[in-house]
CSV table of C-alpha atoms in Angstrom, one decimal:
chain,number,residue,atom,x,y,z
C,1,MET,CA,-115.4,-21.7,171.3
C,2,ALA,CA,-112.0,-21.0,172.9
C,3,GLU,CA,-110.1,-21.5,170.0
C,4,GLN,CA,-112.4,-19.0,168.3
C,5,ARG,CA,-112.1,-16.4,171.2
C,6,GLN,CA,-108.0,-16.8,171.0
C,7,ALA,CA,-108.2,-15.2,167.3
C,8,LEU,CA,-110.4,-12.0,168.2
C,9,PRO,CA,-108.5,-9.0,169.4
C,10,LEU,CA,-109.6,-7.0,171.8
C,11,VAL,CA,-111.5,-3.7,170.9
C,12,ILE,CA,-110.7,-1.0,172.5
C,13,LYS,CA,-112.9,2.4,172.2
C,14,ALA,CA,-111.1,5.4,173.4
C,15,GLY,CA,-113.0,8.4,173.4
C,16,GLY,CA,-112.4,11.7,172.5
C,17,SER,CA,-112.9,13.3,175.7
C,18,LEU,CA,-109.5,11.6,177.1
C,19,ALA,CA,-108.1,14.5,175.5
C,20,GLU,CA,-109.7,16.6,177.5
C,21,THR,CA,-108.9,15.2,180.8
C,22,GLY,CA,-104.7,14.8,179.7
C,23,ARG,CA,-105.0,11.2,179.9
C,24,LEU,CA,-104.7,10.3,176.1
C,25,ALA,CA,-101.2,10.4,175.6
C,26,ARG,CA,-101.1,7.8,178.6
C,27,LEU,CA,-103.6,5.4,177.6
C,28,LEU,CA,-102.1,5.2,173.9
C,29,SER,CA,-99.1,4.4,175.6
C,30,LEU,CA,-100.5,1.8,177.8
C,31,ILE,CA,-102.3,0.2,174.5
C,32,ALA,CA,-98.8,0.4,172.2
C,33,ALA,CA,-97.7,-1.7,175.0
C,34,ALA,CA,-100.4,-4.7,174.4
C,35,LYS,CA,-99.4,-8.1,174.3
C,36,ARG,CA,-102.3,-9.2,173.1
C,37,PRO,CA,-104.3,-8.3,169.5
C,38,VAL,CA,-106.0,-5.0,170.0
C,39,VAL,CA,-107.6,-2.7,167.7
C,40,VAL,CA,-108.5,1.2,168.8
C,41,VAL,CA,-111.8,2.7,168.0
C,42,PRO,CA,-111.4,6.5,168.1
C,43,GLY,CA,-114.3,8.6,169.6
C,44,GLY,CA,-115.1,11.8,167.7
C,45,GLY,CA,-114.5,14.3,170.1
C,46,ALA,CA,-114.4,18.0,169.7
C,47,PHE,CA,-114.6,17.1,165.9
C,48,ALA,CA,-117.9,15.5,166.5
C,49,ASP,CA,-119.1,18.5,168.7
C,50,ASN,CA,-118.4,20.6,165.6
C,51,VAL,CA,-120.9,18.4,163.5
C,52,ARG,CA,-123.7,19.3,166.3
C,53,GLU,CA,-122.7,22.9,165.9
C,54,ARG,CA,-122.8,22.9,162.2
C,55,GLN,CA,-126.1,20.3,162.2
C,56,GLN,CA,-127.8,23.2,164.6
C,57,ALA,CA,-126.6,26.1,162.2
C,58,LEU,CA,-127.3,24.7,159.0
C,59,GLY,CA,-130.4,22.5,159.6
C,60,PHE,CA,-129.3,19.3,157.8
C,61,ASP,CA,-130.6,15.9,158.7
C,62,ASP,CA,-129.3,13.3,161.2
C,63,ALA,CA,-128.3,10.5,158.4
C,64,THR,CA,-125.8,13.1,156.9
C,65,ALA,CA,-124.8,14.1,160.6
C,66,HIS,CA,-124.1,10.4,161.2
C,67,ARG,CA,-122.0,10.4,158.1
C,68,GLN,CA,-120.0,13.6,159.2
C,69,ALA,CA,-119.7,12.4,163.2
C,70,MET,CA,-118.0,9.1,161.3
C,71,ARG,CA,-115.6,11.2,159.7
C,72,ALA,CA,-114.8,13.1,162.8
C,73,MET,CA,-113.8,9.6,163.8
C,74,HIS,CA,-111.3,9.3,161.2
C,75,GLN,CA,-109.9,13.0,162.1
C,76,MET,CA,-109.3,12.0,165.7
C,77,ALA,CA,-107.8,8.7,164.1
C,78,ASP,CA,-105.1,11.1,162.7
C,79,VAL,CA,-104.2,12.7,165.5
C,80,PHE,CA,-104.2,9.2,167.6
C,81,VAL,CA,-101.5,8.0,165.3
C,82,THR,CA,-99.4,11.0,165.6
C,83,LEU,CA,-99.2,10.6,169.3
C,84,CYS,CA,-98.3,6.9,168.9
C,85,ASP,CA,-95.9,5.4,165.9
C,86,ARG,CA,-97.3,1.9,166.7
C,87,LEU,CA,-100.7,2.9,165.5
C,88,ARG,CA,-101.8,2.8,161.9
C,89,VAL,CA,-105.5,3.6,160.7
C,90,THR,CA,-107.3,1.4,158.3
C,91,ASP,CA,-110.9,2.0,157.2
C,92,THR,CA,-112.1,-2.0,156.6
C,93,VAL,CA,-112.6,-4.8,158.8
C,94,GLU,CA,-110.1,-6.7,156.3
C,95,GLY,CA,-107.5,-4.1,156.9
C,96,ILE,CA,-107.6,-5.1,160.9
C,97,GLY,CA,-105.9,-8.0,160.5
C,98,GLY,CA,-103.2,-7.2,157.8
C,99,VAL,CA,-102.4,-4.1,160.4
C,100,LEU,CA,-102.2,-6.7,163.0
C,101,ARG,CA,-99.7,-9.1,161.3
C,102,SER,CA,-97.3,-6.6,160.6
C,103,GLY,CA,-97.0,-6.3,164.5
C,104,GLN,CA,-99.0,-2.7,164.7
C,105,ILE,CA,-101.9,-2.0,166.4
C,106,PRO,CA,-104.9,-0.8,163.7
C,107,VAL,CA,-107.1,2.2,164.4
C,108,TRP,CA,-110.1,1.4,163.0
C,109,VAL,CA,-112.3,4.4,161.1
C,110,PRO,CA,-115.7,3.3,160.5
C,111,LEU,CA,-117.5,5.0,157.3
C,112,PRO,CA,-116.5,2.9,154.4
C,113,THR,CA,-117.7,0.0,156.5
C,114,LEU,CA,-121.0,1.6,158.2
C,115,ASP,CA,-122.0,3.9,155.7
C,116,GLY,CA,-125.9,2.7,155.0
C,117,ASP,CA,-125.4,-0.5,157.4
C,118,ALA,CA,-129.3,-0.7,158.2
C,119,SER,CA,-128.5,-2.7,161.4
C,120,ILE,CA,-127.5,0.1,163.2
C,121,PRO,CA,-129.3,3.8,163.4
C,122,ALA,CA,-128.1,6.9,161.4
C,123,ASP,CA,-128.9,9.3,164.0
C,124,TRP,CA,-127.0,10.6,167.3
C,125,SER,CA,-128.3,7.7,169.3
C,126,ILE,CA,-125.4,6.2,168.5
C,127,THR,CA,-121.7,7.5,168.8
C,128,SER,CA,-118.6,5.7,169.0
C,129,ASP,CA,-119.8,3.6,171.7
C,130,GLY,CA,-122.2,1.8,169.6
C,131,ILE,CA,-120.0,1.8,166.6
C,132,ALA,CA,-117.1,0.0,168.8
C,133,ALA,CA,-120.0,-2.4,169.7
C,134,ARG,CA,-121.1,-2.8,165.7
C,135,LEU,CA,-117.0,-3.9,165.0
C,136,ALA,CA,-117.0,-5.8,167.7
C,137,GLU,CA,-120.1,-8.0,166.6
C,138,LEU,CA,-118.3,-7.7,162.7
C,139,LEU,CA,-115.3,-9.0,164.1
C,140,GLY,CA,-117.7,-12.5,165.5
C,141,GLY,CA,-117.9,-11.2,168.9
C,142,ALA,CA,-114.7,-9.6,170.1
C,143,PRO,CA,-114.1,-8.6,173.6
C,144,LEU,CA,-114.8,-4.5,173.9
C,145,VAL,CA,-113.5,-2.3,176.3
C,146,LEU,CA,-115.1,1.4,176.5
C,147,LEU,CA,-112.5,3.7,178.1
C,148,LYS,CA,-114.2,6.8,179.8
C,149,SER,CA,-113.5,9.5,181.8
C,150,VAL,CA,-115.4,8.7,184.3
C,151,ASP,CA,-115.6,5.5,186.8
C,152,VAL,CA,-118.9,3.3,186.6
C,153,ASP,CA,-120.2,0.9,188.8
C,154,ALA,CA,-118.7,-2.8,187.6
C,155,ASN,CA,-122.3,-4.0,188.1
C,156,ALA,CA,-124.3,-1.5,186.1
C,157,SER,CA,-126.1,-2.8,183.3
C,158,ALA,CA,-125.9,-1.3,179.4
C,159,GLN,CA,-129.7,-0.2,180.0
C,160,ARG,CA,-128.8,1.4,183.2
C,161,LEU,CA,-125.8,3.2,181.9
C,162,ALA,CA,-127.7,4.2,178.7
C,163,GLU,CA,-130.2,5.8,180.9
C,164,ALA,CA,-127.1,7.4,182.8
C,165,GLY,CA,-125.7,9.1,179.7
C,166,VAL,CA,-122.8,7.1,180.3
C,167,ILE,CA,-123.1,5.4,176.8
C,168,ASP,CA,-125.2,5.9,173.8
C,169,THR,CA,-128.9,4.5,173.7
C,170,ALA,CA,-127.8,2.1,170.5
C,171,PHE,CA,-125.2,0.3,172.4
C,172,PRO,CA,-127.7,-1.8,174.7
C,173,GLY,CA,-129.2,-3.4,171.8
C,174,ILE,CA,-126.2,-4.1,169.9
C,175,GLY,CA,-124.3,-5.6,172.7
C,176,ALA,CA,-127.5,-7.8,173.3
C,177,ARG,CA,-127.7,-9.1,170.2
C,178,ALA,CA,-124.1,-9.9,169.7
C,179,GLY,CA,-123.5,-11.4,173.0
C,180,LEU,CA,-120.8,-8.9,173.8
C,181,ASP,CA,-118.2,-9.2,176.6
C,182,TRP,CA,-117.7,-5.5,177.5
C,183,ARG,CA,-116.6,-3.7,180.3
C,184,ILE,CA,-116.0,0.1,180.9
C,185,PHE,CA,-112.5,1.7,182.3
C,186,GLY,CA,-112.8,5.1,183.9
C,187,ALA,CA,-110.1,7.3,185.6
C,188,ALA,CA,-109.5,5.1,188.0
C,189,SER,CA,-108.8,1.9,186.0
C,190,ASP,CA,-105.2,2.5,184.4
C,191,ALA,CA,-103.9,-0.4,186.2
C,192,ALA,CA,-106.7,-2.8,185.3
C,193,LEU,CA,-106.2,-1.8,181.8
C,194,ALA,CA,-102.4,-2.2,181.6
C,195,ALA,CA,-103.0,-5.8,183.3
C,196,LEU,CA,-105.4,-6.8,180.7
C,197,LEU,CA,-103.4,-5.4,177.6
C,198,ALA,CA,-100.4,-7.7,179.4
C,199,GLU,CA,-101.7,-10.9,179.0
C,200,ALA,CA,-100.8,-13.2,176.5
C,201,PRO,CA,-103.1,-14.1,173.5
C,202,ASN,CA,-103.7,-17.4,175.2
C,203,ASP,CA,-104.3,-16.3,178.4
C,204,ALA,CA,-106.7,-13.6,177.1
C,205,ALA,CA,-108.9,-16.5,175.3
C,206,LYS,CA,-109.3,-18.1,178.6
C,207,SER,CA,-110.6,-14.5,180.2
């Protein structure tokens, strides 16, 4: 099991709200300095908010909004790569390995992989939180970090956090079925994140 874990990258979901709090550039800088393999999943941020507004105005269904929200994540990914030149967008699970082998950090956009994926809901009950969990599941149970603008109780369950609106309601089910090792890092956790990213691959496999 340890050998399997060693090969898995750390999945980091970086929410679009980080841009609004002014933390995005610093966090991307920390991620760019990572010594362990990582893959970034961007939140949709304001781009996803635009989808919600269009849905309310035009009345299209949730499945359409779900696809458009995943496209919003791609828009945010394009922003990420302009802020950090070590990041590269990839739209397949297979592409993640190729980007990592090139010495760069993949920013995964989900639409080509998850469009029509029956194992996740096609509505607003899933956001980039649950989508990041689904990627961790697809990667074989990769460790997962959610970067948030708020600090949370480290002992809080996924269900409790979902009920509080900290994570989406699809996340607990995905995390449970995949047996994911996940953590949330809030505004006061930058030092802890830096320490986690500084772990060498062999050390990370033991954590």
